[in-house]
Short mmCIF file of C-alpha atoms and ligand atoms in Angstrom, two decimals:
data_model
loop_
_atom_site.label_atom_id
_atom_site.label_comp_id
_atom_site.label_asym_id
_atom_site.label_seq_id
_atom_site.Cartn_x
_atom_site.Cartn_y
_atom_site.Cartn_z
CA UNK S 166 -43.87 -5.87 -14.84
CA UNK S 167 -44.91 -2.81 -16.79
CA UNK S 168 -43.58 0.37 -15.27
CA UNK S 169 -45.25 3.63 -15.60
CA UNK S 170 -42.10 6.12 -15.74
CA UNK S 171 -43.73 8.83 -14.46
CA UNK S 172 -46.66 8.48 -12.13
CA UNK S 173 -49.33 11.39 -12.02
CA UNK S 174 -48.79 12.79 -15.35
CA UNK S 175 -50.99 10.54 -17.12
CA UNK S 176 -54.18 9.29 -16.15
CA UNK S 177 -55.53 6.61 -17.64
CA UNK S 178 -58.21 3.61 -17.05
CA UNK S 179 -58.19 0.10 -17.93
CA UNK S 180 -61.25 -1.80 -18.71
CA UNK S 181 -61.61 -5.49 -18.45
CA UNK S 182 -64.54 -7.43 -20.09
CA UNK S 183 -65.58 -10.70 -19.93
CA UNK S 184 -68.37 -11.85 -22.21
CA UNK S 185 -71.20 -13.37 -20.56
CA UNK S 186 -72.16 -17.13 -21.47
CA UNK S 187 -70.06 -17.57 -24.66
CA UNK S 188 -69.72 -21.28 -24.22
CA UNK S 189 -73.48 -21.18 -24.71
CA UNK S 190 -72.88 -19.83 -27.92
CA UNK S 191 -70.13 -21.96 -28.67
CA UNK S 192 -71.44 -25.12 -27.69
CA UNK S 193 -75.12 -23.99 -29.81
CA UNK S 194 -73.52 -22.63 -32.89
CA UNK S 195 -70.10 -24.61 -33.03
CA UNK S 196 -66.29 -22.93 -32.95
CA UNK S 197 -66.66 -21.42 -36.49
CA UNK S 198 -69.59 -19.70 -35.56
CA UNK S 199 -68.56 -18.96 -32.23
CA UNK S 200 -65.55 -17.11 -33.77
CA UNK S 201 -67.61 -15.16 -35.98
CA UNK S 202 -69.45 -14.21 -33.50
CA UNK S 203 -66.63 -12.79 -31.24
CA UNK S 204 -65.57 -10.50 -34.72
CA UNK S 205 -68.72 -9.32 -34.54
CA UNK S 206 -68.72 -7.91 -30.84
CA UNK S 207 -65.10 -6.95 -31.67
CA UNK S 208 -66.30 -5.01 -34.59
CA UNK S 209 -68.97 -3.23 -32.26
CA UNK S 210 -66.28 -2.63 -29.56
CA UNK S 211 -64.56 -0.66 -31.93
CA UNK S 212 -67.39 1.81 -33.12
CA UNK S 213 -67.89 2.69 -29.62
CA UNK S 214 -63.45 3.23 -29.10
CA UNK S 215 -62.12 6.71 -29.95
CA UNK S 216 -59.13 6.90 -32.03
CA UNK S 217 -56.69 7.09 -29.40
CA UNK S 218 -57.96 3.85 -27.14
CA UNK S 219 -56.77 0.97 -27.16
CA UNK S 220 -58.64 -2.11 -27.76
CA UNK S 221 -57.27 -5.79 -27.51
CA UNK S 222 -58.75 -9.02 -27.47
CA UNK S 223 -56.94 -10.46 -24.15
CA UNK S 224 -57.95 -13.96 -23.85
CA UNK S 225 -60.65 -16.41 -25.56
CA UNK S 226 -63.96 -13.86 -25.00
CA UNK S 227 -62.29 -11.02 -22.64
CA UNK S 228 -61.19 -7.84 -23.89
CA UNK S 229 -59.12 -5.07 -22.75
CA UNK S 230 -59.56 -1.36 -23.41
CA UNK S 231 -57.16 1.07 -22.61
CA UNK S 232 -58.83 4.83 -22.25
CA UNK S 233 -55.77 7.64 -22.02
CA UNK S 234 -56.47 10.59 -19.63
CA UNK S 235 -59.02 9.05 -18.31
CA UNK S 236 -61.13 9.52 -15.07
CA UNK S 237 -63.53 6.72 -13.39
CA UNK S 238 -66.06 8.88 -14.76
CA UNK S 239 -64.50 8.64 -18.44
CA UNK S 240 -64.78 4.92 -18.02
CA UNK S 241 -67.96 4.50 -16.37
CA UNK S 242 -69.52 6.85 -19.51
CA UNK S 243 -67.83 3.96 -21.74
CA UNK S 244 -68.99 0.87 -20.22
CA UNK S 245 -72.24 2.37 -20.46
CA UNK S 246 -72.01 2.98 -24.15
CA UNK S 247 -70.73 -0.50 -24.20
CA UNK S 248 -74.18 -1.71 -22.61
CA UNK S 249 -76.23 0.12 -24.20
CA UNK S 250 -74.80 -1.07 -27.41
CA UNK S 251 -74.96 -4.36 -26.26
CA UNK S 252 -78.90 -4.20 -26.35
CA UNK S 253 -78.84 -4.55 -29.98
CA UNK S 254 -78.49 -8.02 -30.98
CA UNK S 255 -75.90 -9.09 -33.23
CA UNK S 256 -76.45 -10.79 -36.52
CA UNK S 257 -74.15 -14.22 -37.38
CA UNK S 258 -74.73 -15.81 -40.34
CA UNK S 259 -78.74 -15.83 -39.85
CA UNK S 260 -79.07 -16.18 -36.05
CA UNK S 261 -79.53 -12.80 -34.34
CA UNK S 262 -77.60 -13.60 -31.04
CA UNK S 263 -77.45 -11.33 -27.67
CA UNK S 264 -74.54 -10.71 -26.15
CA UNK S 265 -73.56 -8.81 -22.47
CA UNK S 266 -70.47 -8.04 -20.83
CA UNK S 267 -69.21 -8.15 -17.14
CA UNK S 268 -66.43 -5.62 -16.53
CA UNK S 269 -64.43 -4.34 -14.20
CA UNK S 270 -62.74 -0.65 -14.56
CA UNK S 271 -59.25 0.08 -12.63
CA UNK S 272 -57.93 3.81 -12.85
CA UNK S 273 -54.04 5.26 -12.81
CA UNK S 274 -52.69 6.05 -10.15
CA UNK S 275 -55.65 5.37 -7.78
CA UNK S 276 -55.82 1.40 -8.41
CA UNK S 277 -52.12 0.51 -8.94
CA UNK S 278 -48.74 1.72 -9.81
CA UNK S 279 -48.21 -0.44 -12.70
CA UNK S 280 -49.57 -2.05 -15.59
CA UNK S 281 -49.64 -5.21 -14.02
CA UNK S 282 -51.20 -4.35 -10.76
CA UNK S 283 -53.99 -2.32 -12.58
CA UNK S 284 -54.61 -4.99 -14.29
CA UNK S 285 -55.38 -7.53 -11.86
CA UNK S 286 -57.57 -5.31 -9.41
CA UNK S 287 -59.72 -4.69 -13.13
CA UNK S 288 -59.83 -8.71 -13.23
CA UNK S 289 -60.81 -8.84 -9.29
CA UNK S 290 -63.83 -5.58 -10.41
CA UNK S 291 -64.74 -7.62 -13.17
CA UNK S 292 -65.23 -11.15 -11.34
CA UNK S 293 -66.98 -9.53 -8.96
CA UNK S 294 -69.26 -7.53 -11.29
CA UNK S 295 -69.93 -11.43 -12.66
CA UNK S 296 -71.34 -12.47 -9.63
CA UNK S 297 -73.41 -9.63 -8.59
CA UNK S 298 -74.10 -7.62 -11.78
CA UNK S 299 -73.42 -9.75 -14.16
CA UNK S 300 -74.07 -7.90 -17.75
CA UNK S 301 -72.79 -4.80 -15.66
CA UNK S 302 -70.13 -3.05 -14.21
CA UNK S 303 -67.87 -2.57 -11.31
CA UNK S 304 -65.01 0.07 -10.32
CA UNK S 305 -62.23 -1.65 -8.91
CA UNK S 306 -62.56 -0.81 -5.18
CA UNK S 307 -59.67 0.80 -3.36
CA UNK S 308 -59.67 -1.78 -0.23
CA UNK S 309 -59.03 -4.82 -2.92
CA UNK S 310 -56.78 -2.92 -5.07
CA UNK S 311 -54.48 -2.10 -1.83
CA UNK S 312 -54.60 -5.51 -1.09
CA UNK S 313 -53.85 -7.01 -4.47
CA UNK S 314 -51.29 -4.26 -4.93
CA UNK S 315 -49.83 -5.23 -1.23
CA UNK S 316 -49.55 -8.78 -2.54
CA UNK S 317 -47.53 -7.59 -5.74
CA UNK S 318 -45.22 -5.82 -3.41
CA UNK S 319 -44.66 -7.97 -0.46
CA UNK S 320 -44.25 -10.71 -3.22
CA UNK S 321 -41.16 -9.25 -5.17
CA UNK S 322 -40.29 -7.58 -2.16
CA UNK S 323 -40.16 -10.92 -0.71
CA UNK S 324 -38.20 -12.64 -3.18
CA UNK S 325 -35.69 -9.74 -3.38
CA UNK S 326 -34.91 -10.37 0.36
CA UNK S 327 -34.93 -14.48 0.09
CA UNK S 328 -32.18 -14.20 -2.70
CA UNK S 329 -29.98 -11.23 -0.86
CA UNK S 330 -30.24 -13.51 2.27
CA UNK S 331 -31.78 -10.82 4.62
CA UNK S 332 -34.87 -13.70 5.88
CA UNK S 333 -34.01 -14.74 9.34
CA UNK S 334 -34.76 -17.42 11.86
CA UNK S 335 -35.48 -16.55 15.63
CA UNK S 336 -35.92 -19.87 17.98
CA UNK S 337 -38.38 -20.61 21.04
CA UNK S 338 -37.77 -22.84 23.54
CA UNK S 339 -39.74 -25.92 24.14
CA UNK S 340 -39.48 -27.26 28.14
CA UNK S 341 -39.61 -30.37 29.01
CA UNK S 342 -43.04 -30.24 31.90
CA UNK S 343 -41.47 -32.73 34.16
CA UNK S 344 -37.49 -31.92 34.69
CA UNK S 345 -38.04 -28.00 33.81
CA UNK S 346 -35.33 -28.42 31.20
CA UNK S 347 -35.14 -27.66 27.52
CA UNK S 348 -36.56 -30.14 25.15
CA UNK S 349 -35.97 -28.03 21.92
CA UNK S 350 -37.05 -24.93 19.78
CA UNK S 351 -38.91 -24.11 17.39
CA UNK S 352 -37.23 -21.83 14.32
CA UNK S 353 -39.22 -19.27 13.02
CA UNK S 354 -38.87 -16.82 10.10
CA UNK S 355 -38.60 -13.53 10.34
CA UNK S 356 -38.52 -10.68 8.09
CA UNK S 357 -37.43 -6.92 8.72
CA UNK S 358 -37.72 -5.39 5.24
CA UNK S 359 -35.52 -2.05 5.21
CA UNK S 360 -38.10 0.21 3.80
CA UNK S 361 -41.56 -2.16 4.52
CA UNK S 362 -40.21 -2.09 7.90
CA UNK S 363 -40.97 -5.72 9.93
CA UNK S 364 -43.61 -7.89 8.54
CA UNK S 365 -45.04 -11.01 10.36
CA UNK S 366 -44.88 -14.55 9.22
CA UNK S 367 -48.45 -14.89 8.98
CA UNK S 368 -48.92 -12.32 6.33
CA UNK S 369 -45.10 -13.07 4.28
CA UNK S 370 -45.71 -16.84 4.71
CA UNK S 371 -49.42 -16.68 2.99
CA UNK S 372 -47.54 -14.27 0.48
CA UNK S 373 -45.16 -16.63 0.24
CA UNK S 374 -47.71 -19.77 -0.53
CA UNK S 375 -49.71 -17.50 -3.18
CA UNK S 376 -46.64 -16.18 -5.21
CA UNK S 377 -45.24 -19.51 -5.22
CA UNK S 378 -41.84 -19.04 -2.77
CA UNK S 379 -42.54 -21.08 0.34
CA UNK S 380 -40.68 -24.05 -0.80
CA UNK S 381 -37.57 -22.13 -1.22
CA UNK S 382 -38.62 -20.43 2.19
CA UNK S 383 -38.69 -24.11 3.62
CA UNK S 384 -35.32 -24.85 1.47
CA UNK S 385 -33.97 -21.78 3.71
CA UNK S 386 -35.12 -22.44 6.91
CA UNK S 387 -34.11 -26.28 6.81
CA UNK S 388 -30.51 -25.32 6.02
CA UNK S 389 -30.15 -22.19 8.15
CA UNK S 390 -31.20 -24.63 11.29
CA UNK S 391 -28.88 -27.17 9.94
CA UNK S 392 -26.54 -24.87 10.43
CA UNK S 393 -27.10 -23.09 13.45
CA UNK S 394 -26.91 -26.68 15.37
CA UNK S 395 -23.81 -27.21 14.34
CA UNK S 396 -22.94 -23.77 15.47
CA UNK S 397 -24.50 -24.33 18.96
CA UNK S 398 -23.00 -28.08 19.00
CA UNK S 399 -19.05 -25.96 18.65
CA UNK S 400 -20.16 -23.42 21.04
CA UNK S 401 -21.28 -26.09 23.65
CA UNK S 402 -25.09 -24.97 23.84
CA UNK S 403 -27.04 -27.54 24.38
CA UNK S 404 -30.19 -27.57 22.02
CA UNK S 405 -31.33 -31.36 21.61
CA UNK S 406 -33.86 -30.45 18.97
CA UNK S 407 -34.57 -27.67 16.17
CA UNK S 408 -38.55 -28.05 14.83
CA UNK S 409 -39.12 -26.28 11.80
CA UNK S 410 -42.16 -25.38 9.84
CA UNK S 411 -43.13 -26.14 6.53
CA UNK S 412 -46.21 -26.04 4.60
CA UNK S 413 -48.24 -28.39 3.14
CA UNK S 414 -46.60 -27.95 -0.82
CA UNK S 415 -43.22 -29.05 0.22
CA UNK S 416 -45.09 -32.43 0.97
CA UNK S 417 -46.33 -33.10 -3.17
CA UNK S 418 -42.82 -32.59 -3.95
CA UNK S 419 -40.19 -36.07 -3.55
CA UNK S 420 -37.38 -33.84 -3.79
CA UNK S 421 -38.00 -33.12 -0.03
CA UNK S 422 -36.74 -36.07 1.48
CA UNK S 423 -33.19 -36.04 -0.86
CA UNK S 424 -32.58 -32.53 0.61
CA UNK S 425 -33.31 -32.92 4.34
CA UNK S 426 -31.20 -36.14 4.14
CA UNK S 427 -28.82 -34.01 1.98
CA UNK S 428 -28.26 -31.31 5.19
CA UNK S 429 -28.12 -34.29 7.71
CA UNK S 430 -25.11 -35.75 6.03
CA UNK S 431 -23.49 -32.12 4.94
CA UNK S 432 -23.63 -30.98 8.46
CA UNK S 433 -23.08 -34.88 10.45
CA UNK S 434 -26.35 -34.16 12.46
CA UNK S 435 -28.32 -37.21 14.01
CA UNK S 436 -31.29 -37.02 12.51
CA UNK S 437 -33.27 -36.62 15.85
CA UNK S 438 -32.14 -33.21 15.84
CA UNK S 439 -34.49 -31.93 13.64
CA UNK S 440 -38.27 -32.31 13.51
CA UNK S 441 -40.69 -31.42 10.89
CA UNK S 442 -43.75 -29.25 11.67
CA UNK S 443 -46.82 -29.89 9.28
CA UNK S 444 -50.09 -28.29 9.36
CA UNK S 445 -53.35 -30.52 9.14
CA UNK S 446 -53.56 -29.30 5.47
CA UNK S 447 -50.84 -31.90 5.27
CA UNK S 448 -52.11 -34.82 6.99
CA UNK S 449 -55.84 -33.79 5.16
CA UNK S 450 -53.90 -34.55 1.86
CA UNK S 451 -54.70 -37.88 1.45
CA UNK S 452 -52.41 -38.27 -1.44
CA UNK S 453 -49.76 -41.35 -2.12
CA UNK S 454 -47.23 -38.85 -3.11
CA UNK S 455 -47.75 -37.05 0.25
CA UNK S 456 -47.74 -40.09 2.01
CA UNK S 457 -44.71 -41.34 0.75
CA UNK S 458 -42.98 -37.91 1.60
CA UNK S 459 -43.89 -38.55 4.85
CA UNK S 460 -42.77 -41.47 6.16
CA UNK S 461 -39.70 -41.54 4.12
CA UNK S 462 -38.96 -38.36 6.16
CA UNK S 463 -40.06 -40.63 9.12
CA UNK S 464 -37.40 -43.35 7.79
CA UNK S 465 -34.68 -41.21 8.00
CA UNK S 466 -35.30 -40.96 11.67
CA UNK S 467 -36.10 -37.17 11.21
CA UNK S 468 -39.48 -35.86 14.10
CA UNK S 469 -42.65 -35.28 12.47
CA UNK S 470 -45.09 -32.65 14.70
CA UNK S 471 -48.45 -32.03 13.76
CA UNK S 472 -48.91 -28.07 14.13
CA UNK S 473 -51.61 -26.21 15.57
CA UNK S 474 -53.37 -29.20 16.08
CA UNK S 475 -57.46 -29.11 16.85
CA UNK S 476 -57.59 -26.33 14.44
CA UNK S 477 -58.45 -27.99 11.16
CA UNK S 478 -60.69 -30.64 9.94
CA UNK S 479 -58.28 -33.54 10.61
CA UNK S 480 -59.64 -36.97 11.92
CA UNK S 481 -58.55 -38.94 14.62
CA UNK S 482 -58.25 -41.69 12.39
CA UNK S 483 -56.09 -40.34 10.40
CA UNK S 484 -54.02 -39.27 13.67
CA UNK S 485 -53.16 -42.71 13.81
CA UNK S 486 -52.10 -43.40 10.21
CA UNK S 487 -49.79 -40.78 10.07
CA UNK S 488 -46.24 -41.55 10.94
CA UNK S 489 -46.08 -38.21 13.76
CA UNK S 490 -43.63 -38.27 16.87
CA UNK S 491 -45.44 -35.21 18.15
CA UNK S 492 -48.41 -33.34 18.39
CA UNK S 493 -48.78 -29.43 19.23
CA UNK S 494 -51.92 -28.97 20.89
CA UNK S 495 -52.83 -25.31 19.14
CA UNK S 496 -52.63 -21.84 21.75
CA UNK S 497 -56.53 -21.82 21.20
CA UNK S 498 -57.45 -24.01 23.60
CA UNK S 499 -54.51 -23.25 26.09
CA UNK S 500 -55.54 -19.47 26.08
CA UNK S 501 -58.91 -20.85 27.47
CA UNK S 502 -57.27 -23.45 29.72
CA UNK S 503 -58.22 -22.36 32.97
CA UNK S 504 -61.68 -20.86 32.57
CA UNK S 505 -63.38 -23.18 29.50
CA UNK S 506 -64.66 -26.61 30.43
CA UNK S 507 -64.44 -27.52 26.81
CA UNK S 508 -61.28 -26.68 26.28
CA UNK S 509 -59.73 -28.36 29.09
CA UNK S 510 -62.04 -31.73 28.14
CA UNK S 511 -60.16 -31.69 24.53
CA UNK S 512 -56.34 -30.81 26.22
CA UNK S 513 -57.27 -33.63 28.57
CA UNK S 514 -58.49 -36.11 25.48
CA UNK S 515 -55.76 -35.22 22.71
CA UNK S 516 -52.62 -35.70 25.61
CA UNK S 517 -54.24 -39.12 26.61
CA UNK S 518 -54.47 -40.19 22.88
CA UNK S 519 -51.02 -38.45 22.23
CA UNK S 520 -49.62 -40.29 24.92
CA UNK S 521 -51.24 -43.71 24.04
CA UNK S 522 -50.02 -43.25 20.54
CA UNK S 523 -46.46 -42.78 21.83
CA UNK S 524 -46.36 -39.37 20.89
CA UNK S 525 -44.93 -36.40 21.96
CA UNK S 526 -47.46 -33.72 22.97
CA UNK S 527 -46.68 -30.02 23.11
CA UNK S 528 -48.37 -27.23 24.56
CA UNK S 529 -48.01 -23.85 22.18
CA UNK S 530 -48.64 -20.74 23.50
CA UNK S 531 -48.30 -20.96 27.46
CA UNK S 532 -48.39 -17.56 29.11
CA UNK S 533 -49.38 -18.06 32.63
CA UNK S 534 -48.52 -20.04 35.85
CA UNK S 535 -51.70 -21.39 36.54
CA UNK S 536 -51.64 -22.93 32.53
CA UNK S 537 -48.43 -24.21 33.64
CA UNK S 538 -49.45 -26.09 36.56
CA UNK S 539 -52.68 -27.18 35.23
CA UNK S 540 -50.68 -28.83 31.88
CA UNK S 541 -48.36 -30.67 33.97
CA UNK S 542 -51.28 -32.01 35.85
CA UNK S 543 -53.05 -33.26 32.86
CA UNK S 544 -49.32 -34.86 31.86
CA UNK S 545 -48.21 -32.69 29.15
CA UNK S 546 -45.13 -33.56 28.16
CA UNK S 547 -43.65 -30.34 26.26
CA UNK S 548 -44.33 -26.73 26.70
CA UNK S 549 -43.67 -23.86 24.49
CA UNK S 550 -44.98 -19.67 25.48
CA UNK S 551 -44.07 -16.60 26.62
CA UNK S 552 -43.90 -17.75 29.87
CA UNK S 553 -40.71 -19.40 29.66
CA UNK S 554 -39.02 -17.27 26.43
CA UNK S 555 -40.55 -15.65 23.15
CA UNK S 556 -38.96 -16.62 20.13
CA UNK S 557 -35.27 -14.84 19.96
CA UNK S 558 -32.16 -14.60 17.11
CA UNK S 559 -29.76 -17.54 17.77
CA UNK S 560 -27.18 -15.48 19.90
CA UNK S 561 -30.03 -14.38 21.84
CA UNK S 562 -30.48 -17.92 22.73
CA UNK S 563 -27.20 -19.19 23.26
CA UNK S 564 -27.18 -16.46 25.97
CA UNK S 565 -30.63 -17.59 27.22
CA UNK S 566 -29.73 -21.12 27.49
CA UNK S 567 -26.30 -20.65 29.25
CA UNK S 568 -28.14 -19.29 32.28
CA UNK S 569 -29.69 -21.66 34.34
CA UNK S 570 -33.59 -22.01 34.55
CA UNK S 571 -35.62 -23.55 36.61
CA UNK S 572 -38.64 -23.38 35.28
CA UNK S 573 -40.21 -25.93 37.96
CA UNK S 574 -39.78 -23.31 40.92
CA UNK S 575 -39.56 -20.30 39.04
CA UNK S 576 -40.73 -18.43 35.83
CA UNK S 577 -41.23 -15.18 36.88
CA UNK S 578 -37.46 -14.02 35.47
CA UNK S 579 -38.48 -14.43 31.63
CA UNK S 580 -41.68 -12.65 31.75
CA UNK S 581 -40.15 -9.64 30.33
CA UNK S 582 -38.22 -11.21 27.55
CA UNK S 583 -38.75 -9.61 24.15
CA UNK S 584 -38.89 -10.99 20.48
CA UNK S 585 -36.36 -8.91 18.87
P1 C2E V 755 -46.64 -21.74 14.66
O1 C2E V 755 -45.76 -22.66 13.92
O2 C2E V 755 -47.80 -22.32 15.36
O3 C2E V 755 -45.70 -20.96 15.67
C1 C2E V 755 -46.07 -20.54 16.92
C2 C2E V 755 -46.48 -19.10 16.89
O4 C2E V 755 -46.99 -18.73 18.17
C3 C2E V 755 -45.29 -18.15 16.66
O5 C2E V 755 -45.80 -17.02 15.97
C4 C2E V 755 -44.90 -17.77 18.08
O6 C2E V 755 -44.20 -16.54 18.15
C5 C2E V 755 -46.26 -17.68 18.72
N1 C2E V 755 -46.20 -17.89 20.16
C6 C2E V 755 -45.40 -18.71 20.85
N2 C2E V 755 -45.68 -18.68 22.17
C7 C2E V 755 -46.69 -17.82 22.32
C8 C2E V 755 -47.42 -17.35 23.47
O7 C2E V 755 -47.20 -17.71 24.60
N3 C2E V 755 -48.42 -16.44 23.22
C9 C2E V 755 -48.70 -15.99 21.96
N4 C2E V 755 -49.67 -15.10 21.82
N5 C2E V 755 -48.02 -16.43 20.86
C10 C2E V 755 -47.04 -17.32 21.05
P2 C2E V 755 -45.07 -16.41 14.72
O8 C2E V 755 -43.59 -16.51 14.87
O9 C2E V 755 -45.69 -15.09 14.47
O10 C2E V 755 -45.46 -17.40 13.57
C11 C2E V 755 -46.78 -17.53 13.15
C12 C2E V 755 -46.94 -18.70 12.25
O11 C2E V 755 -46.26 -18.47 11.01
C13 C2E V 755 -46.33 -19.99 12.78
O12 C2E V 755 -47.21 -20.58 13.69
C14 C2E V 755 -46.15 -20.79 11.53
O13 C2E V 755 -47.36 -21.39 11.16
C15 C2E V 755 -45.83 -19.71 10.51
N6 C2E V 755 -44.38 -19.69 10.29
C16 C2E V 755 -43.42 -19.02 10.94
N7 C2E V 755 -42.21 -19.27 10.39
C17 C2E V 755 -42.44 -20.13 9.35
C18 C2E V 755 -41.60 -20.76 8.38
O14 C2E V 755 -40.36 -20.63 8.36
N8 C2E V 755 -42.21 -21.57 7.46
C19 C2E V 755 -43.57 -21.76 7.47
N9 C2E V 755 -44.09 -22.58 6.55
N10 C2E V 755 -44.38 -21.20 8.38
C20 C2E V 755 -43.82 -20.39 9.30
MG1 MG V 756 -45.01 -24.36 14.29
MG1 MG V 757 -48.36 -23.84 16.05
#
């Protein structure tokens, strides 16, 4: 990453620019010509460039140029030039050819700290100035830039934390609807960043997916629950099962199935101890390679739970060719249990075909008596919500799960509970 040493001192603006239809030209005139022809725009670039810009040729036909103490105004007066310019055709070897540019401007400090981030929100100005305006120009806008620059961040901010071990796994209960007893938990991640202050898994994990850490996420949370079972096991807390979450990458990758049976052995667990969550990006992944991921993780007797189910674009059919021992009917429809005839009508259908299927089904995201009663009525066999516990840190639960609950007479008790 390029760091400016001293912010504020030194305005500048980037501009990114992306010739407009150059495979055209290549594909009409041939590479030769096609190279000539990018000298030539280079060669008009540079009459419009004072002495101290910089101008670079950043990629097949895009081009960067730098513009010290520069203001969006500065910039906006160059692309302009550059347009204008741009009017004239060019002449290459006989053919007088046309030739536009999209571009996007990003400005120091306002768009980014950094070289890098400046960079990209130019790129994100400039794709969008090819779909709208293309031939034109855009300013990178402050809302994307935030966002890409957030990304940047939260990315090595992320990775920082992952290596210095500060990621950690909270656990929520998972009650068995008939005996009132616990069935499992569920691990999930959590992250409280000393300066970014606590950030929640939706946002780090879709960080995590774009910048290309969730495997080593998954790598983490597989061994920390390992571990923690083990710990509980010593302790004498009784947690049958630990479900944890992984996306749908870890699937394309064989090396998977060698690590989870890896943990089982290092730590002696059964393998029914631990259960794999997927999403329906998963099972939509028709692939052999993801296929074969999965039921080998089947064959070494470890649970497979389909996440958040309803909420994708995953077939029936395909229910049934997937090796699952659970499904987790998604909060959605339980929020809208009591009052949504709909809702209720697809509960009712996906526990009967659960059921048939031999499958586990779980309920995420229970909150309220009257879901309660109305789930065990319809023959769920798993719950999981606030009203029994949030998700807590592991000596959080031990404590929870050495008191006794009984969930079937009461709940009342644990509607206070926090997620620390
Ligand atoms: P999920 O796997 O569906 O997890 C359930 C989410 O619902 C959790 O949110 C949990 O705190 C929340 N929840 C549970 N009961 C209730 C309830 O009664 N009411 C409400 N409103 N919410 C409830 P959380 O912990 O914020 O996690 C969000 C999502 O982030 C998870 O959804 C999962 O998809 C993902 N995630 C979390 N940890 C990991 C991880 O280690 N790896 C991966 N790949 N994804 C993770
Ligand atoms: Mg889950
Ligand atoms: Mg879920």
């Amino acid at each position: 990453m390029i760091t400016i040493s001293q912010p504020g001192d030194n305005r500048f603006a980037v501009v990114l620019m992306d010739l407009d239809r150059f495979r055209d030209i290549n594909d009409a005139l041939g590479h030769v010509q096609g190279d000539t022809f990018l000298k030539a725009v280079a060669e008009r670039l540079k009459t419009l460039c004072r002495s101290n810009y910089v101008l670079s040729r950043s990629g097949g036909d895009d081009f960067v140029v730098v513009i010290p103490n520069a203001t969006a105004e500065t910039a906006v007066a160059f692309v302009k030039n550059v347009i204008d310019a741009m009017q004239r055709p060019l002449n290459v070897a006989g053919n007088h050819l046309a030739a536009s540019f999209s571009m996007g401007i990003a400005v120091f400090p306002e768009n980014g700290p950094d070289g890098e981030s400046l960079v990209s929100c130019a790129e994100i100005a400039m794709r969008q100035a090819k779909k709208d305006a293309r031939g034109g120009y855009k300013l990178a806008n402050t809302t994307e830039s935030t966002e890409a620059q957030d990304r940047l961040v939260l990315g090595s901010a992320l990775r920082d934390s992952l290596s210095k071990g500060m990621l950690n796994l909270h656990y929520q209960p998972q009650i068995e609807a008939i005996t009132g007893k616990i069935y499992g938990v569920e691990a999930l991640s959590r992250w409280n960043h000393p300066t970014l202050g606590n950030i929640f898994p939706s946002r780090f994990i879709a960080v995590a997916e774009e910048t290309g850490q969730i495997e080593a996420i998954g790598r983490w949370s597989l061994e920390k629950a390992c571990r923690q079972i083990t710990r509980w096991d010593r302790d004498g807390v009784r947690i049958p099962v630990v479900a944890v979450n992984l996306s749908a990458g870890h699937f394309r990758n064989r090396s998977l199935v060698p690590m989870i049976d890896g943990l089982l052995k290092k730590y002696n667990l059964a393998p029914e101890r631990l259960t794999v969550e997927i999403t329906e990006s998963v099972m939509m992944d028709e692939s052999e390679e993801t296929m074969n991921v999965l039921s080998s993780i089947r064959k070494l007797g470890v649970g497979l739970s389909m996440d958040d189910f309803g909420t994708g674009f995953s077939s029936l059919s395909r229910l049934t060719r997937l090796p699952l021992t659970e499904i987790k009917i998604d909060r959605s429809f339980i929020m809208n249990l009591e009052h949504d005839a709909n809702a209720q009508a697809v509960t009712t259908a996906v526990i009967g075909i659960g059921n048939r299927l031999g499958m586990t089904v779980v309920t995420e995201g229970v909150e309220t008596e009257a879901q309660y009663s109305l789930l065990q009525a319809l023959h769920c066999d798993v719950l999981q919500g606030y009203l029994f516990a949030k998700p807590m840190s592991a000596t959080d639960l031990e404590a929870w799960a050495r008191k006794p609950h009984d969930f079937l007479k009461t709940t009342s008790e644990n509607h206070t509970q926090k997620d620390e």
